[in-house]
CSV table of C-alpha atoms and ligand atoms in Angstrom, one decimal:
chain,number,residue,atom,x,y,z
A,1,UNK,CA,6.6,-36.8,-35.4
A,2,UNK,CA,8.9,-34.8,-33.1
A,3,UNK,CA,8.1,-35.3,-29.5
A,4,UNK,CA,8.2,-32.2,-27.2
A,5,UNK,CA,11.4,-32.1,-25.2
A,6,UNK,CA,9.6,-30.2,-22.4
A,7,UNK,CA,8.6,-32.5,-19.6
A,8,UNK,CA,5.8,-30.7,-17.7
A,9,UNK,CA,5.5,-33.4,-15.0
A,10,UNK,CA,9.2,-33.1,-14.2
A,11,UNK,CA,9.0,-29.3,-14.3
A,12,UNK,CA,6.1,-29.3,-11.8
A,13,UNK,CA,7.8,-31.8,-9.5
A,14,UNK,CA,11.1,-29.8,-9.4
A,15,UNK,CA,11.7,-28.1,-6.1
A,16,UNK,CA,12.5,-24.3,-6.1
A,17,UNK,CA,16.0,-23.8,-4.9
A,18,UNK,CA,16.1,-20.0,-4.6
A,19,UNK,CA,12.6,-18.8,-3.9
A,20,UNK,CA,11.1,-20.1,-0.6
A,21,UNK,CA,7.8,-18.2,-0.7
A,22,UNK,CA,6.6,-16.4,-3.8
A,23,UNK,CA,3.8,-14.6,-1.9
A,24,UNK,CA,6.4,-12.4,-0.2
A,25,UNK,CA,7.0,-10.7,-3.5
A,26,UNK,CA,3.4,-10.1,-4.4
A,27,UNK,CA,2.3,-6.4,-4.6
A,28,UNK,CA,-0.4,-6.9,-1.9
A,29,UNK,CA,2.0,-8.5,0.6
A,30,UNK,CA,2.2,-6.6,3.9
A,31,UNK,CA,5.5,-7.4,5.7
A,32,UNK,CA,5.4,-7.9,9.4
A,33,UNK,CA,8.0,-5.1,9.9
A,34,UNK,CA,8.0,-1.9,8.1
A,35,UNK,CA,11.6,-0.6,8.6
A,36,UNK,CA,12.4,3.1,8.2
A,37,UNK,CA,8.8,4.3,8.3
A,38,UNK,CA,8.6,4.5,12.1
A,39,UNK,CA,8.3,8.3,12.0
A,40,UNK,CA,5.4,8.2,9.5
A,41,UNK,CA,3.6,5.5,11.5
A,42,UNK,CA,4.1,7.6,14.7
A,43,UNK,CA,2.6,10.7,13.0
A,44,UNK,CA,-0.4,8.7,11.8
A,45,UNK,CA,-0.9,7.2,15.2
A,46,UNK,CA,-0.7,10.5,17.0
A,47,UNK,CA,-3.1,12.1,14.5
A,48,UNK,CA,-5.7,9.4,14.7
A,49,UNK,CA,-5.4,8.2,18.3
A,50,UNK,CA,-8.4,10.1,19.4
A,51,UNK,CA,-10.8,8.5,17.0
A,52,UNK,CA,-10.6,5.2,18.8
A,53,UNK,CA,-12.0,6.5,22.0
A,54,UNK,CA,-15.7,5.9,22.7
A,55,UNK,CA,-16.0,8.6,25.3
A,56,UNK,CA,-14.7,11.7,23.7
A,57,UNK,CA,-16.8,13.8,21.4
A,58,UNK,CA,-14.7,13.7,18.3
A,59,UNK,CA,-15.5,14.3,14.7
A,60,UNK,CA,-13.6,12.6,11.8
A,61,UNK,CA,-10.1,13.6,11.1
A,62,UNK,CA,-8.2,13.7,7.8
A,63,UNK,CA,-4.6,13.4,6.7
A,64,UNK,CA,-2.9,13.8,3.3
A,65,UNK,CA,0.0,11.5,2.5
A,66,UNK,CA,2.3,12.7,-0.3
A,67,UNK,CA,5.3,11.1,-2.0
A,68,UNK,CA,6.6,9.6,-5.3
A,69,UNK,CA,6.2,6.0,-6.4
A,70,UNK,CA,7.2,3.0,-4.4
A,71,UNK,CA,8.0,4.7,-1.1
A,72,UNK,CA,5.7,2.6,1.0
A,73,UNK,CA,2.7,5.0,1.2
A,74,UNK,CA,0.1,2.2,0.6
A,75,UNK,CA,1.8,-0.5,2.7
A,76,UNK,CA,2.2,1.9,5.7
A,77,UNK,CA,-1.4,3.0,5.5
A,78,UNK,CA,-2.7,-0.5,5.1
A,79,UNK,CA,-0.7,-1.8,8.0
A,80,UNK,CA,-1.7,1.2,10.2
A,81,UNK,CA,-5.5,0.9,9.3
A,82,UNK,CA,-5.6,-2.9,9.8
A,83,UNK,CA,-3.8,-2.7,13.1
A,84,UNK,CA,-6.1,0.0,14.3
A,85,UNK,CA,-9.2,-2.0,13.3
A,86,UNK,CA,-7.9,-5.2,15.0
A,87,UNK,CA,-7.1,-3.3,18.1
A,88,UNK,CA,-10.5,-1.7,18.3
A,89,UNK,CA,-12.1,-5.1,17.7
A,90,UNK,CA,-10.1,-6.8,20.4
A,91,UNK,CA,-10.7,-4.1,23.0
A,92,UNK,CA,-14.4,-3.5,22.2
A,93,UNK,CA,-15.4,-3.7,25.8
A,94,UNK,CA,-12.8,-1.2,27.1
A,95,UNK,CA,-14.4,2.1,26.0
A,96,UNK,CA,-12.8,1.7,22.6
A,97,UNK,CA,-14.8,2.7,19.5
A,98,UNK,CA,-16.2,0.3,17.0
A,99,UNK,CA,-14.0,1.2,14.0
A,100,UNK,CA,-13.7,-0.3,10.6
A,101,UNK,CA,-10.9,0.4,8.1
A,102,UNK,CA,-11.4,0.5,4.3
A,103,UNK,CA,-8.6,0.8,1.8
A,104,UNK,CA,-9.9,2.0,-1.5
A,105,UNK,CA,-7.7,2.3,-4.6
A,106,UNK,CA,-9.3,5.1,-6.7
A,107,UNK,CA,-7.5,4.0,-9.8
A,108,UNK,CA,-9.4,0.7,-9.7
A,109,UNK,CA,-12.6,2.2,-8.2
A,110,UNK,CA,-12.7,5.3,-10.2
A,111,UNK,CA,-16.0,6.8,-9.0
A,112,UNK,CA,-17.7,7.7,-5.7
A,113,UNK,CA,-20.5,5.4,-6.7
A,114,UNK,CA,-18.2,2.4,-6.8
A,115,UNK,CA,-16.4,3.4,-3.6
A,116,UNK,CA,-19.6,4.0,-1.6
A,117,UNK,CA,-21.3,0.8,-2.8
A,118,UNK,CA,-18.2,-1.2,-2.1
A,119,UNK,CA,-18.1,0.1,1.5
A,120,UNK,CA,-21.9,-0.3,2.0
A,121,UNK,CA,-21.9,-3.9,0.7
A,122,UNK,CA,-19.2,-4.8,3.1
A,123,UNK,CA,-21.0,-3.2,6.1
A,124,UNK,CA,-24.4,-4.5,5.0
A,125,UNK,CA,-24.0,-7.7,3.0
A,126,UNK,CA,-27.6,-7.6,1.7
A,127,UNK,CA,-27.3,-4.0,0.5
A,128,UNK,CA,-29.0,-3.6,-2.9
A,129,UNK,CA,-26.3,-2.1,-5.1
A,130,UNK,CA,-28.5,-0.7,-7.8
A,131,UNK,CA,-30.9,2.2,-7.9
A,132,UNK,CA,-29.2,4.8,-5.6
A,133,UNK,CA,-27.6,8.1,-6.4
A,134,UNK,CA,-24.3,9.0,-4.8
A,135,UNK,CA,-26.0,11.5,-2.5
A,136,UNK,CA,-28.4,8.8,-1.4
A,137,UNK,CA,-25.6,6.3,-0.8
A,138,UNK,CA,-23.8,8.9,1.4
A,139,UNK,CA,-26.9,9.7,3.4
A,140,UNK,CA,-27.5,6.0,3.9
A,141,UNK,CA,-23.9,5.3,5.0
A,142,UNK,CA,-24.1,8.1,7.6
A,143,UNK,CA,-27.4,6.7,8.9
A,144,UNK,CA,-26.0,3.2,9.3
A,145,UNK,CA,-23.0,4.4,11.1
A,146,UNK,CA,-25.1,6.5,13.5
A,147,UNK,CA,-27.4,3.5,14.1
A,148,UNK,CA,-24.5,1.2,14.9
A,149,UNK,CA,-22.5,3.8,16.7
A,150,UNK,CA,-19.6,2.9,14.4
A,151,UNK,CA,-16.7,4.9,13.1
A,152,UNK,CA,-14.9,4.5,9.7
A,153,UNK,CA,-11.3,5.1,8.7
A,154,UNK,CA,-11.3,5.3,4.9
A,155,UNK,CA,-8.0,5.5,2.9
A,156,UNK,CA,-8.6,6.9,-0.6
A,157,UNK,CA,-5.4,5.8,-2.2
A,158,UNK,CA,-4.4,7.5,-5.5
A,159,UNK,CA,-7.1,10.0,-4.8
A,160,UNK,CA,-6.2,12.1,-7.9
A,161,UNK,CA,-8.3,9.7,-10.1
A,162,UNK,CA,-11.4,10.4,-8.0
A,163,UNK,CA,-11.0,14.2,-8.0
A,164,UNK,CA,-11.0,14.3,-11.8
A,165,UNK,CA,-14.6,13.1,-11.7
A,166,UNK,CA,-17.2,15.9,-12.0
A,167,UNK,CA,-18.7,15.4,-8.5
A,168,UNK,CA,-15.3,14.4,-7.1
A,169,UNK,CA,-14.7,17.5,-5.0
A,170,UNK,CA,-18.4,17.8,-3.8
A,171,UNK,CA,-18.6,14.3,-2.3
A,172,UNK,CA,-15.2,14.7,-0.6
A,173,UNK,CA,-16.4,18.0,0.8
A,174,UNK,CA,-19.6,16.3,2.1
A,175,UNK,CA,-17.5,13.5,3.7
A,176,UNK,CA,-15.3,16.0,5.6
A,177,UNK,CA,-18.4,18.0,6.7
A,178,UNK,CA,-20.9,15.2,7.2
A,179,UNK,CA,-20.7,15.5,11.0
A,180,UNK,CA,-22.1,19.1,10.9
A,181,UNK,CA,-25.8,19.0,11.7
A,182,UNK,CA,-25.5,15.6,13.3
A,183,UNK,CA,-25.8,15.2,17.0
A,184,UNK,CA,-22.2,14.8,18.2
A,185,UNK,CA,-23.1,12.6,21.1
A,186,UNK,CA,-24.1,10.0,18.6
A,187,UNK,CA,-20.5,9.9,17.5
A,188,UNK,CA,-20.9,9.2,13.8
A,189,UNK,CA,-17.4,9.7,12.5
A,190,UNK,CA,-15.7,9.2,9.2
A,191,UNK,CA,-11.9,9.8,9.0
A,192,UNK,CA,-10.0,10.0,5.8
A,193,UNK,CA,-6.5,9.3,4.7
A,194,UNK,CA,-5.9,10.8,1.2
A,195,UNK,CA,-2.9,9.4,-0.6
A,196,UNK,CA,-1.3,11.1,-3.6
A,197,UNK,CA,1.9,11.1,-5.6
A,198,UNK,CA,1.2,14.6,-6.8
A,199,UNK,CA,3.4,17.1,-4.9
A,200,UNK,CA,1.0,19.9,-5.9
A,201,UNK,CA,-2.1,18.1,-4.9
A,202,UNK,CA,-3.5,20.9,-2.7
A,203,UNK,CA,-3.5,23.3,-5.7
A,204,UNK,CA,-6.1,21.1,-7.4
A,205,UNK,CA,-8.6,21.2,-4.6
A,206,UNK,CA,-11.3,23.8,-4.7
A,207,UNK,CA,-11.0,26.4,-1.9
A,208,UNK,CA,-14.0,25.2,0.1
A,209,UNK,CA,-12.7,21.6,0.1
A,210,UNK,CA,-9.2,22.8,1.0
A,211,UNK,CA,-10.4,24.7,4.0
A,212,UNK,CA,-12.5,21.8,5.2
A,213,UNK,CA,-9.6,19.4,5.2
A,214,UNK,CA,-7.5,19.5,8.3
A,215,UNK,CA,-4.5,20.0,6.1
A,216,UNK,CA,-2.3,17.7,8.1
A,217,UNK,CA,0.3,16.4,5.5
A,218,UNK,CA,2.8,13.6,5.9
A,219,UNK,CA,5.5,13.6,3.2
A,220,UNK,CA,7.2,10.3,2.3
A,221,UNK,CA,10.8,10.9,1.4
A,222,UNK,CA,12.8,8.5,-0.9
A,223,UNK,CA,14.8,5.7,0.7
A,224,UNK,CA,18.6,5.8,0.4
A,225,UNK,CA,20.7,2.7,-0.5
A,226,UNK,CA,21.2,1.7,3.1
A,227,UNK,CA,17.5,1.8,3.8
A,228,UNK,CA,16.7,-0.1,0.7
A,229,UNK,CA,19.2,-2.7,1.7
A,230,UNK,CA,17.4,-3.2,5.0
A,231,UNK,CA,14.1,-3.5,3.3
A,232,UNK,CA,15.5,-6.0,0.8
A,233,UNK,CA,17.2,-8.0,3.7
A,234,UNK,CA,13.9,-8.5,5.5
A,235,UNK,CA,12.1,-9.5,2.3
A,236,UNK,CA,14.9,-11.9,1.3
A,237,UNK,CA,14.8,-13.5,4.8
A,238,UNK,CA,11.2,-14.2,4.4
A,239,UNK,CA,11.0,-15.1,0.7
A,240,UNK,CA,14.4,-16.7,-0.3
A,241,UNK,CA,16.4,-19.6,0.9
A,242,UNK,CA,19.3,-18.5,3.0
A,243,UNK,CA,22.0,-20.0,0.8
A,244,UNK,CA,20.6,-18.5,-2.3
A,245,UNK,CA,21.7,-14.9,-1.8
A,246,UNK,CA,24.4,-12.8,-0.1
A,247,UNK,CA,24.5,-9.4,1.4
A,248,UNK,CA,26.6,-8.2,-1.6
A,249,UNK,CA,23.8,-9.2,-3.9
A,250,UNK,CA,21.3,-7.3,-1.9
A,251,UNK,CA,23.7,-4.3,-1.6
A,252,UNK,CA,24.1,-4.3,-5.4
A,253,UNK,CA,20.4,-4.3,-6.0
A,254,UNK,CA,19.9,-1.5,-3.4
A,255,UNK,CA,22.6,0.5,-5.2
A,256,UNK,CA,20.9,0.2,-8.6
A,257,UNK,CA,17.5,1.0,-7.1
A,258,UNK,CA,18.4,3.9,-4.9
A,259,UNK,CA,18.5,6.6,-7.7
A,260,UNK,CA,14.7,6.8,-7.3
A,261,UNK,CA,14.6,5.6,-3.7
A,262,UNK,CA,11.9,3.2,-5.0
A,263,UNK,CA,11.3,0.1,-2.8
A,264,UNK,CA,8.9,-1.5,-5.3
A,265,UNK,CA,11.6,-1.4,-8.0
A,266,UNK,CA,14.2,-2.9,-5.6
A,267,UNK,CA,11.9,-5.7,-4.5
A,268,UNK,CA,10.9,-6.5,-8.1
A,269,UNK,CA,14.5,-6.6,-9.1
A,270,UNK,CA,15.4,-9.0,-6.3
A,271,UNK,CA,12.4,-11.2,-7.3
A,272,UNK,CA,13.3,-11.2,-11.0
A,273,UNK,CA,16.9,-11.9,-10.3
A,274,UNK,CA,15.8,-14.9,-8.2
A,275,UNK,CA,13.6,-16.1,-11.1
A,276,UNK,CA,16.5,-15.8,-13.5
A,277,UNK,CA,18.7,-17.8,-11.1
A,278,UNK,CA,15.9,-20.4,-10.7
A,279,UNK,CA,15.5,-20.7,-14.5
A,280,UNK,CA,19.2,-21.2,-15.0
A,281,UNK,CA,19.1,-23.9,-12.3
A,282,UNK,CA,21.7,-22.0,-10.3
A,283,UNK,CA,22.1,-22.6,-6.6
A,284,UNK,CA,22.3,-18.9,-5.8
A,285,UNK,CA,21.8,-15.5,-7.3
A,286,UNK,CA,24.9,-13.9,-8.9
A,287,UNK,CA,25.5,-10.4,-10.4
A,288,UNK,CA,24.8,-11.6,-14.0
A,289,UNK,CA,21.3,-12.7,-12.8
A,290,UNK,CA,20.7,-9.2,-11.6
A,291,UNK,CA,21.8,-7.7,-14.9
A,292,UNK,CA,19.6,-10.1,-16.8
A,293,UNK,CA,16.7,-9.2,-14.5
A,294,UNK,CA,17.2,-5.5,-15.2
A,295,UNK,CA,17.0,-6.1,-18.9
A,296,UNK,CA,13.6,-7.8,-18.4
A,297,UNK,CA,12.5,-4.6,-16.8
A,298,UNK,CA,14.2,-2.2,-19.3
A,299,UNK,CA,15.0,-4.0,-22.6
A,300,UNK,CA,18.5,-3.7,-23.9
A,301,UNK,CA,19.2,-0.9,-26.4
A,302,UNK,CA,21.3,-2.8,-28.9
A,303,UNK,CA,21.4,0.1,-31.3
A,304,UNK,CA,23.2,2.3,-28.8
A,305,UNK,CA,26.0,-0.3,-28.5
A,306,UNK,CA,26.4,-1.0,-32.2
A,307,UNK,CA,26.6,2.8,-32.9
A,308,UNK,CA,29.6,3.2,-30.4
A,309,UNK,CA,33.0,4.2,-31.8
A,310,UNK,CA,35.5,1.4,-32.0
A,311,UNK,CA,37.4,2.8,-28.9
A,312,UNK,CA,34.3,2.9,-26.8
A,313,UNK,CA,33.4,-0.6,-27.8
A,314,UNK,CA,36.9,-1.7,-26.7
A,315,UNK,CA,36.4,-0.2,-23.2
A,316,UNK,CA,33.0,-1.8,-22.8
A,317,UNK,CA,34.3,-5.1,-24.1
A,318,UNK,CA,37.2,-5.0,-21.6
A,319,UNK,CA,34.7,-4.3,-18.8
A,320,UNK,CA,32.4,-7.2,-19.9
A,321,UNK,CA,35.4,-9.6,-20.0
A,322,UNK,CA,36.5,-8.7,-16.5
A,323,UNK,CA,33.0,-8.8,-15.0
A,324,UNK,CA,32.3,-12.2,-16.6
A,325,UNK,CA,35.0,-13.8,-14.4
A,326,UNK,CA,34.1,-11.7,-11.4
A,327,UNK,CA,31.8,-13.9,-9.2
A,328,UNK,CA,32.3,-12.0,-6.0
A,329,UNK,CA,32.2,-8.3,-7.1
A,330,UNK,CA,29.8,-6.4,-9.3
A,331,UNK,CA,32.5,-3.9,-10.2
A,332,UNK,CA,36.1,-3.4,-11.2
A,333,UNK,CA,38.6,-0.6,-10.5
A,334,UNK,CA,39.8,2.0,-13.1
A,335,UNK,CA,43.3,0.4,-13.1
A,336,UNK,CA,42.0,-3.1,-13.7
A,337,UNK,CA,39.9,-1.9,-16.6
A,338,UNK,CA,42.6,0.2,-18.2
A,339,UNK,CA,45.0,-2.7,-18.1
A,340,UNK,CA,42.4,-5.0,-19.8
A,341,UNK,CA,41.7,-2.2,-22.4
A,342,UNK,CA,45.4,-1.9,-23.1
A,343,UNK,CA,45.6,-5.6,-23.6
A,344,UNK,CA,42.7,-5.6,-26.1
A,345,UNK,CA,44.2,-2.7,-28.1
A,346,UNK,CA,47.5,-4.4,-28.3
A,347,UNK,CA,45.9,-7.6,-29.6
A,348,UNK,CA,44.3,-5.7,-32.4
A,349,UNK,CA,47.6,-3.8,-33.0
A,350,UNK,CA,46.1,-0.4,-32.0
A,351,UNK,CA,47.7,2.1,-29.8
A,352,UNK,CA,45.8,2.4,-26.5
A,353,UNK,CA,44.7,5.9,-25.6
A,354,UNK,CA,46.3,7.8,-22.6
A,355,UNK,CA,44.8,8.2,-19.1
A,356,UNK,CA,42.8,11.5,-19.9
A,357,UNK,CA,41.2,10.1,-23.0
A,358,UNK,CA,40.5,6.8,-21.3
A,359,UNK,CA,38.7,8.7,-18.5
A,360,UNK,CA,36.7,10.6,-21.2
A,361,UNK,CA,35.6,7.3,-22.6
A,362,UNK,CA,34.3,6.2,-19.2
A,363,UNK,CA,32.4,9.4,-18.8
A,364,UNK,CA,30.9,9.0,-22.2
A,365,UNK,CA,29.7,5.4,-21.6
A,366,UNK,CA,28.3,6.5,-18.2
A,367,UNK,CA,26.5,9.3,-19.9
A,368,UNK,CA,24.9,6.8,-22.3
A,369,UNK,CA,23.7,4.8,-19.3
A,370,UNK,CA,25.8,1.8,-20.3
A,371,UNK,CA,28.1,1.7,-17.3
A,372,UNK,CA,28.0,3.0,-13.7
A,373,UNK,CA,30.8,5.0,-12.1
A,374,UNK,CA,31.0,5.2,-8.3
A,375,UNK,CA,33.7,7.2,-6.6
A,376,UNK,CA,35.0,5.8,-3.3
A,377,UNK,CA,37.5,7.0,-0.7
A,378,UNK,CA,40.4,4.6,-0.2
A,379,UNK,CA,42.0,3.9,3.2
A,380,UNK,CA,45.3,2.3,4.0
A,381,UNK,CA,46.4,1.5,7.6
A,382,UNK,CA,43.5,3.7,8.8
A,383,UNK,CA,44.6,6.7,6.8
A,384,UNK,CA,43.0,8.2,3.7
A,385,UNK,CA,44.8,7.1,0.5
A,386,UNK,CA,42.9,9.1,-2.1
A,387,UNK,CA,40.0,8.2,-4.2
A,388,UNK,CA,39.2,5.4,-6.6
A,389,UNK,CA,36.5,4.9,-9.1
A,390,UNK,CA,34.6,1.6,-9.3
A,391,UNK,CA,33.0,0.7,-12.6
A,392,UNK,CA,30.0,-1.6,-13.1
A,393,UNK,CA,27.5,-2.5,-15.7
A,394,UNK,CA,24.1,-2.1,-14.2
A,395,UNK,CA,21.5,-3.3,-16.5
A,396,UNK,CA,23.1,-5.2,-19.4
A,397,UNK,CA,23.8,-9.0,-19.1
A,398,UNK,CA,27.5,-9.4,-19.6
A,399,UNK,CA,27.0,-12.5,-21.6
A,400,UNK,CA,24.8,-10.7,-24.2
A,401,UNK,CA,27.2,-7.8,-24.3
A,402,UNK,CA,30.1,-10.0,-25.0
A,403,UNK,CA,28.3,-11.7,-27.9
A,404,UNK,CA,27.4,-8.4,-29.4
A,405,UNK,CA,30.8,-6.8,-28.9
A,406,UNK,CA,32.9,-9.8,-29.9
A,407,UNK,CA,31.8,-9.3,-33.5
A,408,UNK,CA,32.5,-5.6,-33.4
A,409,UNK,CA,35.8,-5.2,-31.5
B,1,ATP,N1,9.6,0.4,4.8
B,1,ATP,C1,9.2,-0.7,4.1
B,1,ATP,N2,9.5,-1.9,4.6
B,1,ATP,C2,9.1,-3.0,3.9
B,1,ATP,N3,8.6,-3.0,2.7
B,1,ATP,C3,8.4,-1.8,2.1
B,1,ATP,C4,8.7,-0.6,2.8
B,1,ATP,N4,8.4,0.5,2.0
B,1,ATP,C5,7.9,0.0,0.8
B,1,ATP,N5,7.9,-1.4,0.9
B,1,ATP,C6,7.5,-2.3,-0.1
B,1,ATP,O1,7.7,-1.7,-1.4
B,1,ATP,C7,6.7,-1.9,-2.3
B,1,ATP,C8,6.1,-0.5,-2.7
B,1,ATP,O2,5.4,0.0,-1.6
B,1,ATP,P1,4.0,0.8,-1.8
B,1,ATP,O3,3.2,0.0,-2.7
B,1,ATP,O4,3.4,1.0,-0.4
B,1,ATP,O5,4.5,2.2,-2.4
B,1,ATP,P2,3.6,3.5,-2.7
B,1,ATP,O6,4.4,4.6,-2.1
B,1,ATP,O7,2.2,3.3,-2.4
B,1,ATP,O8,3.8,3.6,-4.3
B,1,ATP,P3,2.8,4.1,-5.4
B,1,ATP,O9,2.8,5.6,-5.3
B,1,ATP,O10,3.3,3.7,-6.7
B,1,ATP,O11,1.4,3.5,-5.2
B,1,ATP,C9,5.7,-2.8,-1.6
B,1,ATP,O12,6.0,-4.1,-1.9
B,1,ATP,C10,6.0,-2.6,-0.1
B,1,ATP,O13,5.6,-3.7,0.6
B,2,MG,MG1,0.5,3.0,-3.5
């Protein structure tokens, strides 16, 4: 009988050399510092500052947060809400309101019933979860808050899922208006942060609801490559061993991720690259690990490569050969690539194509998403010396590419 070659005990005992702390890369992780979101945090703080005061007669406030995926909407709101709650708790004797923060993900808790019972069971652990209608739950919640003289800040994250429910708009309307008819001195207040990716969110609200919302909107803009680099840097400092990565590695990941400005994608790519390096028992992350990690996110399209013309295959092969030996750069220059391409053509006794045609090939490969072109200004002795194009392969492991092209070139 063949014995398994895999030694589980040895595997478990092996120390990780790249990743210091896996938790840092978990989706729920809240970093200590949220760089490049200071403006958004300031806007939130200004908007909600008044709700923490016990003295003022204030009703609930609302804010809408809008922006595409992975821009830090959730992490910013969670950090803000938790900090506010902790502050109120620590200063409870200094005329500061008794305020609790709830972050609700409406994709996971897709109905008002689930949301309200979840809040109520946290406020009143013995609360019987069955047998109440949504209206009754809401009335009960307001009553409890009044009795306790307590305020709530509720974040309804991915709110769109909730508004597609039949009663979605009505309940939200009641929440924004619940203070009407209540004695203000009793200070029952519910404030809301509505988070959506939909840039046309307001168009989907019925007019009554729209006018009852304060309509304060905070838009989250995509991060550029420099900002993504800073975010990655902080994450790497916390989650990776210092010797396991370089700034060039982080910069390359930021460059790949910046097209969407998506920090989630950037962090995931760093984590997957670290995992690949770990698996290969490498001491540090290199550019090939990043390319392999990208393929695990977007699988390689082999058919695109096998269908290339022979000349395009030669250009791609030349690039893969050069990058294979490039340990310190994720790119090569046009000159370097053209020289290698000429060499390959000569070996197969073909006449290399001229500059213009070669440039067309590069454009074609870039158009197919197989390579990346980046134009950079050159400087010599402090003076501008024209422009150069840097060429890289973003999401194909060079080793796989070489295997595939070796048989075809
Ligand atoms: N400014 C930042 N500093 C540190 N980490 C950040 C920052 N912005 C985003 N992140 C991290 O990027 C990832 C995505 O952020 P988050 O989940 O908040 O995005 P989102 O805008 O809510 O996306 P979605 O619309 O898909 O829900 C998280 O791991 C988060 O910690
Ligand atoms: Mg989110």
